[in-house]
Coordinates of C-alpha atoms and ligand atoms in Angstrom, one line a residue:
M290 CA -7.1 1.3 -5.2
C291 CA -9.8 -0.5 -7.0
G292 CA -11.2 -3.5 -5.3
I293 CA -12.9 -6.6 -6.8
V294 CA -15.2 -9.2 -5.3
G295 CA -17.2 -12.1 -6.8
V296 CA -19.2 -15.0 -5.7
V297 CA -20.9 -18.0 -7.1
G298 CA -23.4 -20.5 -5.6
S299 CA -24.3 -18.5 -2.6
R300 CA -27.9 -18.0 -1.5
N301 CA -27.1 -14.4 -0.7
A302 CA -24.8 -12.9 -3.1
T303 CA -25.5 -9.3 -2.4
D304 CA -24.7 -9.6 1.3
I305 CA -21.1 -11.3 0.5
L306 CA -20.4 -8.8 -2.2
I307 CA -21.3 -5.8 -0.1
Q308 CA -19.3 -7.0 3.0
G309 CA -16.4 -7.8 0.9
L310 CA -16.6 -4.3 -0.7
Q311 CA -16.7 -2.8 2.9
K312 CA -13.6 -4.7 3.8
L313 CA -11.9 -3.1 0.8
E314 CA -12.9 0.4 1.5
Y315 CA -9.8 1.3 3.1
R316 CA -8.0 0.8 -0.2
G317 CA -9.5 4.0 -1.4
Y318 CA -12.3 4.4 -4.1
D319 CA -14.8 7.1 -5.6
S320 CA -17.6 5.0 -6.9
S321 CA -18.8 1.3 -6.6
G322 CA -21.2 -1.2 -8.1
I323 CA -22.6 -4.6 -8.1
F324 CA -24.1 -7.1 -10.5
V325 CA -26.2 -9.9 -9.1
T326 CA -28.1 -12.7 -11.0
D327 CA -29.5 -16.2 -10.4
E328 CA -30.6 -19.4 -12.1
E329 CA -33.9 -17.6 -13.1
H330 CA -32.1 -14.8 -14.6
N331 CA -33.3 -12.2 -12.1
E332 CA -30.7 -9.5 -13.0
H333 CA -29.5 -6.4 -11.1
L334 CA -27.0 -3.8 -11.9
I335 CA -26.5 -1.0 -9.3
K336 CA -23.9 1.6 -9.2
A337 CA -23.2 4.7 -7.1
V338 CA -20.8 7.6 -6.8
G339 CA -19.3 8.1 -3.4
R340 CA -19.1 5.6 -0.6
I341 CA -20.5 2.1 -0.1
S342 CA -23.5 3.5 1.9
E343 CA -24.7 5.4 -1.1
L344 CA -24.8 2.0 -3.0
Q345 CA -26.4 0.4 -0.2
R346 CA -29.2 3.1 -0.2
K347 CA -30.1 1.9 -3.8
I348 CA -30.2 -1.7 -3.1
G349 CA -33.7 -2.9 -2.6
I350 CA -34.6 -6.1 -0.6
D351 CA -35.3 -7.7 -4.1
V352 CA -31.9 -7.3 -5.2
N353 CA -30.4 -10.7 -4.5
G354 CA -29.0 -13.7 -6.4
T355 CA -26.7 -16.7 -6.1
T356 CA -23.8 -15.3 -8.3
G357 CA -22.4 -11.7 -8.5
I358 CA -19.6 -9.4 -8.9
G359 CA -18.7 -6.0 -7.2
H360 CA -16.2 -3.4 -7.5
T361 CA -14.7 -0.3 -5.8
R362 CA -13.3 2.1 -8.5
W363 CA -10.5 4.7 -8.1
A364 CA -10.8 6.6 -11.2
T365 CA -8.1 6.5 -13.7
H366 CA -9.8 6.8 -17.3
G367 CA -12.6 9.0 -16.9
K368 CA -14.4 11.0 -14.0
P369 CA -16.0 9.1 -11.0
T370 CA -19.4 9.1 -12.5
E371 CA -22.1 6.1 -12.5
N372 CA -21.3 5.6 -16.1
N373 CA -17.7 5.0 -15.4
A374 CA -18.3 2.9 -12.3
H375 CA -18.0 -0.9 -12.6
P376 CA -19.5 -3.3 -13.4
H377 CA -19.4 -2.7 -17.2
V378 CA -21.5 -4.3 -19.9
S379 CA -21.0 -5.4 -23.4
E380 CA -22.8 -3.8 -26.5
S381 CA -25.8 -6.2 -26.1
G382 CA -25.7 -6.2 -22.4
R383 CA -25.1 -10.0 -22.2
F384 CA -21.4 -9.7 -20.6
V385 CA -20.7 -8.0 -17.3
L386 CA -17.3 -7.3 -16.1
V387 CA -15.2 -5.7 -13.2
H388 CA -11.6 -4.9 -13.8
N389 CA -8.7 -3.6 -11.7
G390 CA -5.6 -2.2 -13.4
V391 CA -4.9 -0.2 -16.7
I392 CA -5.4 -1.5 -20.3
E393 CA -2.7 0.3 -22.3
N394 CA -3.9 -0.5 -25.8
F395 CA -7.6 0.3 -25.1
L396 CA -7.5 2.8 -27.8
E397 CA -6.1 0.6 -30.5
I398 CA -8.5 -2.2 -29.4
K399 CA -11.6 0.3 -29.8
N400 CA -10.3 1.4 -33.3
E401 CA -9.2 -2.0 -34.7
Y402 CA -12.2 -4.3 -33.3
L403 CA -15.0 -2.1 -32.1
E404 CA -16.3 0.3 -34.8
G405 CA -19.8 1.2 -34.5
H406 CA -19.9 0.2 -30.6
H407 CA -21.6 2.6 -28.2
F408 CA -19.9 3.2 -25.1
L409 CA -21.5 4.7 -22.0
G410 CA -18.3 6.1 -20.3
Q411 CA -14.8 6.7 -20.9
T412 CA -13.2 3.7 -19.1
D413 CA -10.6 1.3 -20.7
T414 CA -12.7 -1.6 -19.0
E415 CA -15.9 -0.9 -21.2
V416 CA -13.6 -1.7 -24.2
A417 CA -12.6 -5.0 -22.6
V418 CA -16.1 -6.2 -22.0
H419 CA -17.2 -5.0 -25.5
L420 CA -14.3 -7.0 -27.1
I421 CA -15.5 -10.2 -25.5
G422 CA -19.0 -9.6 -26.5
K423 CA -18.0 -8.9 -30.0
F424 CA -16.0 -12.2 -30.2
V425 CA -19.1 -14.1 -29.0
E426 CA -22.0 -12.4 -30.6
E427 CA -20.4 -11.2 -33.9
D428 CA -17.5 -13.8 -34.4
G429 CA -19.3 -16.9 -33.1
M430 CA -16.8 -17.9 -30.4
T431 CA -17.7 -19.5 -27.2
T432 CA -17.6 -17.3 -24.1
K433 CA -14.3 -19.2 -22.7
E434 CA -12.7 -18.7 -26.3
A435 CA -13.7 -15.1 -26.3
F436 CA -12.4 -14.5 -22.7
C437 CA -9.2 -16.1 -23.5
K438 CA -8.7 -14.5 -26.8
A439 CA -9.4 -10.9 -25.3
L440 CA -6.7 -11.6 -22.6
D441 CA -4.3 -12.5 -25.4
I442 CA -4.9 -9.2 -27.1
I443 CA -5.1 -6.8 -23.8
V444 CA -1.8 -5.2 -22.9
G445 CA -1.3 -3.9 -19.4
S446 CA -2.2 -4.6 -15.9
F447 CA -5.5 -6.3 -15.4
A448 CA -7.5 -8.6 -12.8
F449 CA -10.8 -9.5 -14.6
V450 CA -14.0 -11.1 -13.2
M451 CA -16.8 -11.5 -15.8
I452 CA -20.2 -13.0 -15.9
D453 CA -22.2 -14.3 -18.9
K454 CA -25.8 -13.7 -18.3
E455 CA -26.4 -16.9 -20.2
E456 CA -24.4 -18.8 -17.8
P457 CA -25.3 -17.5 -14.2
D458 CA -23.2 -20.3 -12.5
T459 CA -20.0 -19.4 -13.7
L460 CA -17.4 -16.5 -13.1
Y461 CA -14.7 -16.0 -15.7
V462 CA -11.5 -14.7 -14.2
G463 CA -8.1 -13.8 -15.3
K464 CA -5.0 -11.5 -14.2
N465 CA -1.9 -10.0 -15.2
K466 CA 0.2 -7.9 -12.7
S467 CA -2.9 -7.0 -10.7
P468 CA -3.7 -9.0 -7.5
L469 CA -6.5 -11.5 -7.5
L470 CA -7.4 -14.6 -5.4
V471 CA -10.0 -17.4 -5.4
A472 CA -11.6 -17.9 -1.9
L473 CA -12.9 -21.4 -1.3
G474 CA -16.0 -21.7 0.5
N475 CA -18.3 -24.5 1.4
G476 CA -20.8 -25.1 -1.6
Y477 CA -19.8 -21.6 -3.0
N478 CA -16.5 -20.1 -4.2
M479 CA -15.5 -16.5 -4.2
V480 CA -13.0 -14.2 -6.1
C481 CA -11.5 -11.1 -4.5
S482 CA -8.4 -8.8 -4.9
D483 CA -7.5 -8.9 -1.3
A484 CA -7.9 -11.8 1.2
M485 CA -9.1 -9.4 3.6
A486 CA -12.5 -9.1 1.5
M487 CA -13.5 -12.6 2.2
I488 CA -11.8 -13.5 5.4
R489 CA -15.2 -13.5 7.0
E490 CA -16.2 -16.3 4.8
T491 CA -13.1 -18.5 4.5
H492 CA -9.4 -18.8 5.4
D493 CA -8.6 -21.0 2.5
F494 CA -7.4 -19.2 -0.8
L495 CA -6.0 -20.3 -4.2
E496 CA -3.4 -18.0 -5.8
I497 CA -3.8 -17.0 -9.5
H498 CA -0.7 -16.5 -11.5
D499 CA -0.3 -13.9 -14.2
G500 CA -1.6 -15.0 -17.6
E501 CA -4.0 -17.9 -16.0
R502 CA -7.5 -18.0 -16.9
V503 CA -9.8 -19.4 -14.2
I504 CA -13.4 -20.7 -14.6
V505 CA -15.1 -20.7 -11.1
K506 CA -18.2 -22.3 -10.3
A507 CA -20.0 -23.2 -6.8
D508 CA -18.1 -26.5 -6.6
S509 CA -15.2 -26.3 -8.9
V510 CA -12.3 -24.1 -10.0
E511 CA -10.6 -24.8 -13.3
I512 CA -7.1 -23.1 -13.7
L513 CA -5.7 -22.9 -17.1
N514 CA -2.4 -21.5 -18.2
E515 CA -1.9 -19.3 -21.4
A516 CA -1.4 -22.3 -23.5
G517 CA -4.8 -23.7 -22.3
E518 CA -3.3 -26.5 -20.4
L519 CA -4.8 -27.3 -16.7
V520 CA -3.0 -26.2 -13.8
S521 CA -3.4 -27.9 -10.5
R522 CA -2.7 -25.7 -7.3
E523 CA -3.0 -26.5 -3.7
P524 CA -4.9 -23.8 -1.6
F525 CA -3.2 -21.7 1.2
V526 CA -4.5 -20.7 4.6
A527 CA -4.6 -16.8 5.0
E528 CA -3.3 -16.1 8.4
L529 CA -5.6 -13.2 8.8
D530 CA -7.7 -12.6 12.0
L531 CA -11.0 -10.7 11.7
S532 CA -10.2 -8.7 15.0
D533 CA -7.0 -7.5 13.4
I534 CA -9.1 -5.7 10.7
G535 CA -11.5 -4.2 13.1
K536 CA -11.4 -0.7 14.6
G537 CA -12.1 -2.1 18.2
T538 CA -13.2 1.0 20.3
Y539 CA -10.9 3.4 18.4
P540 CA -12.8 6.1 16.2
Y541 CA -10.2 5.8 13.3
Y542 CA -7.9 3.0 12.3
M543 CA -5.0 5.6 12.3
M544 CA -5.1 6.2 16.0
K545 CA -5.4 2.3 16.7
E546 CA -2.4 1.9 14.3
I547 CA -0.3 4.6 15.9
D548 CA -1.2 3.1 19.4
E549 CA -0.1 -0.4 18.2
Q550 CA 3.5 0.7 17.3
P551 CA 5.2 -0.1 20.8
A552 CA 3.7 -3.7 20.4
V553 CA 5.0 -4.0 16.8
M554 CA 8.4 -3.1 17.8
R555 CA 8.4 -5.7 20.5
R556 CA 6.8 -8.2 18.0
I557 CA 9.6 -7.7 15.5
S558 CA 12.2 -8.1 18.1
S559 CA 10.6 -11.4 19.1
K560 CA 10.0 -12.8 15.6
Y561 CA 13.6 -12.3 14.7
T562 CA 15.3 -13.5 17.9
D563 CA 16.2 -17.1 18.3
E564 CA 15.9 -19.4 21.4
N565 CA 19.3 -18.2 22.5
G566 CA 18.4 -14.6 22.2
N567 CA 20.4 -13.9 19.1
V568 CA 18.8 -11.6 16.3
V569 CA 18.4 -13.9 13.4
V570 CA 17.5 -13.6 9.6
D571 CA 17.4 -16.3 7.0
S572 CA 21.1 -17.3 6.3
E573 CA 20.4 -16.9 2.5
I574 CA 19.4 -13.3 3.0
V575 CA 22.4 -12.5 5.2
Q576 CA 24.6 -14.1 2.7
A577 CA 23.0 -12.3 -0.3
V578 CA 23.5 -8.9 1.4
N579 CA 27.0 -9.7 2.6
D580 CA 28.0 -10.7 -1.1
S581 CA 26.8 -7.3 -2.4
D582 CA 29.1 -4.3 -2.8
R583 CA 26.0 -1.9 -2.7
V584 CA 22.5 -2.0 -1.5
Y585 CA 19.7 -0.2 -3.5
I586 CA 16.6 0.6 -1.5
V587 CA 13.7 1.2 -4.0
A588 CA 10.3 2.3 -2.7
C589 CA 7.5 5.0 -2.7
G590 CA 6.1 7.5 -0.4
T591 CA 6.3 6.5 3.3
S592 CA 8.3 3.5 2.4
Y593 CA 10.9 5.6 0.5
H594 CA 11.1 7.8 3.7
A595 CA 11.7 4.5 5.8
G596 CA 14.6 3.7 3.4
W597 CA 16.3 7.1 4.2
A598 CA 15.7 6.5 7.8
S599 CA 17.6 3.1 7.4
K600 CA 20.5 4.1 5.5
M601 CA 22.8 5.6 8.0
F602 CA 22.5 2.7 10.6
F603 CA 22.6 0.1 7.6
E604 CA 26.0 1.7 6.4
K605 CA 27.3 2.0 9.8
M606 CA 26.6 -1.6 10.8
T607 CA 27.4 -3.4 7.4
E608 CA 30.0 -1.0 5.8
I609 CA 28.1 -1.5 2.7
P610 CA 27.1 1.6 0.8
V611 CA 23.3 2.2 0.6
E612 CA 21.4 4.2 -2.1
V613 CA 17.7 5.0 -1.6
H614 CA 15.7 5.5 -4.7
L615 CA 12.2 6.4 -5.8
A616 CA 10.7 3.5 -7.8
S617 CA 8.8 5.6 -10.1
E618 CA 12.1 7.3 -11.2
F619 CA 14.4 4.5 -11.0
G620 CA 12.8 2.2 -13.4
Y621 CA 12.9 4.4 -16.4
N622 CA 16.3 6.0 -15.5
I623 CA 18.3 3.1 -14.2
P624 CA 21.6 4.8 -12.9
L625 CA 24.8 3.1 -13.2
L626 CA 24.8 0.1 -11.0
S627 CA 27.7 -1.3 -9.0
K628 CA 29.0 -4.8 -9.8
K629 CA 27.3 -6.6 -7.3
P630 CA 24.0 -4.8 -6.3
L631 CA 21.4 -6.1 -4.0
F632 CA 17.9 -4.7 -4.3
I633 CA 15.8 -4.1 -1.2
F634 CA 12.0 -3.2 -2.0
L635 CA 10.4 -1.6 1.0
S636 CA 6.6 -2.0 0.4
Q637 CA 3.8 -2.2 3.2
S638 CA 1.4 -3.7 0.8
G639 CA 3.7 -5.6 -1.6
E640 CA 1.6 -4.5 -4.5
T641 CA 2.9 -1.2 -5.5
A642 CA 2.9 -0.9 -9.2
D643 CA 5.8 1.5 -9.4
S644 CA 8.0 -0.7 -7.2
R645 CA 7.0 -3.8 -9.1
Q646 CA 8.1 -2.5 -12.5
V647 CA 11.5 -2.0 -11.0
L648 CA 11.7 -5.3 -9.3
V649 CA 10.8 -6.9 -12.9
K650 CA 13.5 -5.0 -14.6
V651 CA 16.2 -5.5 -12.1
S652 CA 15.4 -9.3 -11.7
K653 CA 15.6 -9.6 -15.5
L654 CA 19.0 -8.2 -15.4
G655 CA 19.9 -10.9 -12.8
H656 CA 20.2 -9.0 -9.8
K657 CA 19.2 -10.4 -6.3
V658 CA 16.0 -8.9 -5.0
L659 CA 14.8 -8.8 -1.2
T660 CA 11.2 -7.6 -0.5
I661 CA 10.5 -6.2 2.9
T662 CA 6.7 -6.3 3.2
N663 CA 3.7 -6.4 5.7
V664 CA 1.8 -8.7 3.2
A665 CA 2.9 -12.4 3.1
G666 CA 2.2 -13.9 -0.5
S667 CA 1.9 -10.3 -2.0
T668 CA 3.2 -9.7 -5.5
L669 CA 6.4 -8.2 -4.5
S670 CA 7.1 -10.9 -2.1
R671 CA 6.4 -13.7 -4.7
E672 CA 8.5 -12.3 -7.3
A673 CA 11.5 -11.4 -5.2
D674 CA 14.2 -13.8 -4.4
Y675 CA 13.8 -13.4 -0.6
T676 CA 11.1 -11.8 1.7
M677 CA 11.3 -10.4 5.2
L678 CA 8.0 -9.8 6.9
L679 CA 7.2 -6.6 8.9
H680 CA 4.8 -8.5 11.4
A681 CA 2.9 -5.2 11.8
G682 CA -0.6 -6.8 11.4
P683 CA -2.9 -5.2 8.8
E684 CA -2.6 -1.5 8.2
I685 CA -6.0 -0.3 7.1
A686 CA -5.7 3.6 7.2
V687 CA -4.5 5.1 4.2
A688 CA -1.9 7.1 6.0
S689 CA 0.8 4.6 6.7
T690 CA 2.0 4.7 10.3
K691 CA 3.1 1.4 12.0
A692 CA 4.4 0.0 8.7
Y693 CA 6.9 3.0 8.6
T694 CA 8.2 2.1 11.8
A695 CA 8.1 -1.6 11.3
Q696 CA 10.3 -1.1 8.1
I697 CA 12.7 0.7 9.9
A698 CA 12.9 -1.8 12.7
T699 CA 13.1 -4.6 10.3
M700 CA 16.0 -3.0 8.3
A701 CA 17.7 -2.7 11.7
V702 CA 17.4 -6.3 12.2
L703 CA 19.0 -6.8 8.8
A704 CA 21.7 -4.4 9.3
K705 CA 22.5 -6.0 12.9
T706 CA 22.5 -9.6 11.4
V707 CA 24.6 -8.7 8.3
G708 CA 27.0 -6.6 10.4
V709 CA 27.5 -9.2 13.0
F710 CA 28.1 -11.8 10.1
R711 CA 30.9 -9.4 9.0
K712 CA 32.2 -9.0 12.4
N713 CA 31.5 -5.3 12.4
T714 CA 32.2 -3.9 15.9
I715 CA 29.4 -1.2 15.8
A716 CA 27.0 -4.1 14.9
E717 CA 28.2 -6.4 17.5
E718 CA 28.0 -3.9 20.3
F719 CA 24.4 -2.7 19.0
D720 CA 21.9 -4.5 21.4
L721 CA 19.0 -4.4 19.0
T722 CA 16.6 -6.3 21.4
K723 CA 17.2 -3.6 24.3
E724 CA 17.3 -0.8 21.9
L725 CA 13.9 -1.5 20.2
G726 CA 12.6 -2.1 23.9
L727 CA 13.6 1.3 24.7
V728 CA 12.0 2.6 21.4
A729 CA 8.7 0.9 22.5
N730 CA 8.8 2.6 25.8
A731 CA 9.5 6.0 24.1
M732 CA 6.5 5.5 21.7
S733 CA 4.2 4.6 24.6
A734 CA 5.3 7.7 26.4
V735 CA 4.4 9.7 23.5
V736 CA 0.9 8.1 23.0
A737 CA 0.3 8.5 26.7
E738 CA 0.6 12.2 26.1
K739 CA -1.9 12.6 23.2
E740 CA -4.0 15.4 24.7
V741 CA -0.7 17.6 24.9
I742 CA -0.1 17.1 21.1
E743 CA -3.8 17.6 20.4
A744 CA -3.4 20.9 22.3
I745 CA -0.2 21.9 20.5
T746 CA -1.9 20.9 17.1
A747 CA -5.0 23.2 17.9
E748 CA -3.0 26.1 19.0
N749 CA -0.6 26.1 16.0
L750 CA -2.3 24.5 13.0
L751 CA -6.0 25.0 13.2
T752 CA -6.2 27.6 10.3
T753 CA -2.9 27.6 8.6
R754 CA -2.9 26.7 5.0
N755 CA 1.0 25.5 5.1
A756 CA 3.6 24.3 7.4
F757 CA 7.2 23.2 7.2
Y758 CA 9.1 20.5 9.3
I759 CA 12.9 20.8 9.6
G760 CA 15.6 18.8 10.9
R761 CA 19.1 17.4 10.2
G762 CA 20.2 13.9 9.5
N763 CA 17.7 11.5 10.9
D764 CA 15.6 14.4 11.8
Y765 CA 15.5 15.5 8.3
Y766 CA 14.3 12.0 7.3
V767 CA 11.7 11.9 9.7
S768 CA 10.6 15.5 8.7
M769 CA 9.9 14.2 5.0
E770 CA 7.8 11.7 6.5
A771 CA 6.1 14.0 9.1
A772 CA 5.2 16.5 6.3
L773 CA 3.8 13.6 4.1
K774 CA 1.6 12.5 6.8
M775 CA 0.4 16.2 7.4
K776 CA -0.5 16.8 3.7
E777 CA -2.0 13.6 2.9
I778 CA -4.9 13.7 5.3
S779 CA -5.0 17.2 6.7
Y780 CA -4.5 18.9 3.3
I781 CA -2.2 21.3 4.8
Q782 CA 0.6 22.0 2.3
C783 CA 3.6 20.9 4.3
E784 CA 7.2 20.3 3.4
G785 CA 10.1 18.3 5.2
F786 CA 13.3 20.2 4.8
A787 CA 16.8 19.8 5.6
A788 CA 17.1 22.7 8.3
G789 CA 20.3 24.1 6.8
E790 CA 18.8 24.2 3.6
L791 CA 16.0 26.5 4.2
K792 CA 18.2 29.6 4.0
H793 CA 19.1 28.7 0.4
G794 CA 15.8 29.6 -0.9
T795 CA 12.7 28.4 0.8
I796 CA 12.9 30.7 3.7
A797 CA 11.4 33.3 1.3
L798 CA 8.1 31.5 2.0
I799 CA 8.2 32.1 5.8
E800 CA 5.5 34.8 6.8
D801 CA 4.1 35.9 10.0
G802 CA 2.5 33.0 11.7
T803 CA 3.9 30.2 9.2
P804 CA 4.2 27.1 11.5
V805 CA 7.8 25.6 11.5
L806 CA 8.1 22.4 13.3
A807 CA 11.7 21.7 14.2
M808 CA 12.8 18.2 15.1
I809 CA 15.9 18.0 17.3
S810 CA 17.2 14.7 18.4
Q811 CA 20.9 14.6 17.3
K812 CA 23.4 16.4 19.7
E813 CA 26.1 17.2 17.2
V814 CA 23.8 19.2 15.0
A815 CA 21.1 20.3 17.6
A816 CA 22.9 23.6 17.8
H817 CA 22.6 24.2 14.1
T818 CA 19.1 23.4 14.0
R819 CA 18.3 25.7 16.9
G820 CA 20.1 28.5 14.8
N821 CA 17.9 27.7 12.0
V822 CA 14.8 28.0 14.3
M823 CA 16.0 31.4 15.4
E824 CA 16.3 32.4 11.6
V825 CA 12.7 31.6 10.8
L826 CA 11.4 32.9 14.3
S827 CA 13.0 36.4 13.4
R828 CA 10.8 36.3 10.2
G829 CA 7.7 35.8 11.9
A830 CA 7.4 32.0 11.9
N831 CA 5.4 30.2 14.6
T832 CA 8.1 27.7 15.7
I833 CA 7.1 24.4 17.4
V834 CA 10.2 22.4 18.9
I835 CA 10.1 18.7 19.2
S836 CA 13.3 17.3 20.9
S837 CA 14.9 14.5 22.4
E838 CA 15.6 14.4 26.3
E839 CA 19.4 14.9 25.6
C840 CA 18.8 17.7 23.2
A841 CA 16.0 19.2 25.0
E842 CA 15.8 22.9 26.2
V843 CA 13.6 25.1 28.4
G844 CA 10.7 26.0 26.2
D845 CA 10.6 23.1 24.0
D846 CA 7.0 22.1 23.1
F847 CA 7.4 18.3 23.2
V848 CA 10.3 16.1 24.5
I849 CA 10.7 12.5 23.8
N850 CA 12.6 9.9 25.7
T851 CA 16.2 9.4 24.5
V852 CA 16.7 6.3 22.3
H853 CA 19.6 5.0 20.4
P854 CA 20.9 7.4 17.8
F855 CA 20.3 4.8 14.9
L856 CA 16.7 4.5 16.0
T857 CA 15.6 8.3 16.6
T858 CA 13.3 8.4 13.6
L859 CA 11.2 5.6 15.2
A860 CA 10.4 7.7 18.4
M861 CA 10.3 11.2 16.6
V862 CA 7.8 10.2 13.9
V863 CA 5.1 9.4 16.6
P864 CA 4.3 13.0 17.6
A865 CA 4.5 13.9 14.0
Q866 CA 1.9 11.3 13.3
L867 CA -0.3 12.5 16.0
I868 CA 0.0 16.0 14.9
A869 CA -1.2 14.9 11.4
Y870 CA -4.1 13.0 13.0
Y871 CA -5.3 15.8 15.2
A872 CA -4.9 18.7 12.5
T873 CA -7.1 16.3 10.5
L874 CA -9.9 15.9 13.1
Q875 CA -9.6 19.5 14.0
R876 CA -10.6 20.4 10.4
G877 CA -13.6 17.9 10.4
L878 CA -12.0 15.8 7.9
D879 CA -12.2 11.8 7.7
V880 CA -8.7 10.7 9.0
D881 CA -8.8 7.1 7.6
K882 CA -10.1 8.2 3.9
P883 CA -8.2 11.1 2.6
R884 CA -9.4 12.4 -0.8
N885 CA -7.7 11.2 -4.0
L886 CA -5.7 8.6 -2.3
A887 CA -5.5 4.8 -2.3
K888 CA -4.1 2.4 0.2
S889 CA -2.5 0.0 -2.3
V890 CA -1.4 1.9 -5.5
T891 CA -1.6 -0.8 -8.1
V892 CA -1.2 1.4 -11.2
E893 CA 2.0 3.4 -12.2
Ligands
F6R1022 C1 1.5 7.3 2.8 C2 1.6 6.0 2.3 C3 2.1 5.9 0.8 C4 2.7 4.6 0.6 C5 3.2 4.3 -0.8 C6 4.0 3.1 -0.9 O1 0.9 7.2 4.1 O2 1.0 5.1 2.8 O3 2.9 6.8 0.5 O4 3.8 4.6 1.6 O5 2.1 4.2 -1.6 O6 3.1 1.9 -0.6 P1 3.8 0.6 -0.3 O7 4.4 0.7 1.1 O8 2.5 -0.3 -0.1 O9 4.6 0.2 -1.4

C-alpha cells in the first residue's frame, strides 16, 4: 500500500527519495510524487501516474534539493490521477504533505473549517494539509502548533510528513496506526514507512509511537507526546540485509521466494531448536497457549489460509480446539468467546489493518495475544503480548509464497512445543526437525521440476478464463491458497473447493474444457476425491491431478514426495505456486506487481 519517504539535510534529496520509493514499489501503488527544496527555496513538485519510472522521466537534472518528501499512492479516495497523487499542498501552496492511511472525518473537517477552500482532487489528504495551512495563515498559529492541532482533530489512521516551504530545514512528522520510522543518517536524517526504503543509507532507526509528533532536522530529532512533552528514545538497529531485498539473478521476486522455501523450512527448524536438539519456544508463550481453552487464529488472505492449514495438527498435538477467522469479519461480529481464549494473529507484514483492529479489540477485552509475523518490530508484533518470528527473510513479491509455508511451519513449532509440554503422545512422537527436513526435500524436488510444471500450465491454462482447485482436508485448505495465488496474479477466476461440495451446486459451472486441478495427498479420502475427478471429467472438465507418492496413480500429472500427513500443505502448495507463476508469465503479465493489489494492506 502507500509508501512514504522523507529526507532533510542531504546534498542529493532527489536520489535518496527515488531510491527509497523504488524499494517501496513492491508494496503496490498506482501513482507517485516528490517535493524537494533547499535553503535557497528552489522548489520542485513532481507527480506521475503509473510506475516510478514515469516519475523519473519527468525529473530533470535541475530537480534537486537538501530536503524532500516522496510518496507512492494506492488509491482509496479518488482515482489514480496526478491531482490525487501526493505530495499535496495547502490553499496558498506553502505547506506540502504526504500521507498514508485514511482520514475518517475528512468531510466533517472540510465542512467545519475549510469553507471557500479550493481542492485539486478528491483525497482526504488534501483536506489535512489545507487544515494546517488555515491554522497558520488564517488563525495565526505557528507551524508546529498548527500541525499538532490538526493531528488532534483528525480521526483515522495516518502517517504524515510535512514541509513548510518557509522552513526548508525541517520535516514535521506524526502518526496514528500507520507505520512510520525515522532513519538516522550522518549529517542528515530520513523518514520512511518501511525500514527497507532507507536501508541503503543506514541501519539505525527510531520508532515513532501513535500520537507522537516529531520534528526532524539534519542533526536532531525531537519527539513529543500528545501532551507536548519531550520523549527520549534509543534507536534500534534494523537487521535487514541489502542482498535479502535484491532479486539476484531471478527475473521475478516470486520465483526467488518460491525457491527459498526449502531453506526457510530448515532455518525455522534451526531457529527454534536448542543446543540439545529440542524444539523450543519462549516458555511464556507455551504457558499462555497451555492455559487457554481455545485458540482463535485471526488473519487475512494467504495468512488466513495458513491458519486453516495449521488447525488440524494444532488440535491433534495440543488437544486445544482451534477456530480460524477472517479478521475483517471477526472484529465487527465477535462471536461468543470461550472462557480463556488465546488469540494468534498470523501476518506476514505485521501491519494489516484488518487484523490490527481485532488485536486492539481483543486486547482491550483483556485476552492474551500472540502475533506470528515475518517483520520484527511491526505494529502487530509491538502491540501483542508475545511474538514469534517467521525467519523467512523479506518477502517482496505481492503474492505471498514463503511466508505462507513459514507460517504453517512456525505453527507446527508452536503446536509441537505446547503438545510436548502437555505430554501429548502425538506431539512427543512427532519429530518436527526430521519432518521439516523431509518437507524441505520435497519442496526442492518440486522446484527442480519447474519445466514440467511450466509445460502443464501452458497445456491447460493458457487461454482459460476460469479454473477450480479441489481437495479434501488439508488438500482443501491448500486448494483455497492455490486458487488465491492463481487469481491474484494471473487474473484467471479460480476457486478452491472442498471436493465433496462441488456436486452441491458449483458443478453447474463445469463446461467443456474447464480446468479442474485436483490435489490428492491424503490416503483416507483419496478415493473420494478421485470419484469427484471422474464426476467433473464426465461433464467435460479438463482435469489435472497433483498427488503425493502414496496416493499417486498412473496418469497423474504431477507427484510430490510423501511428507508427514500434518505437513502435506507445505509440499502440495509449491506446484500450485509455480502454476500461478507460469500462468501469469504465459499471459505476458507482471508476476510481482499484480493490478490493484498491495503488499502491506494498511487500510480496512
Ligand atoms: C496474497 C497475500 C495476501 C496477504 C494478506 C494478509 O498473496 O499476500 O492475501 O496474505 O493481505 O497480509 P499479512 O499476512 O501481511 O497480514
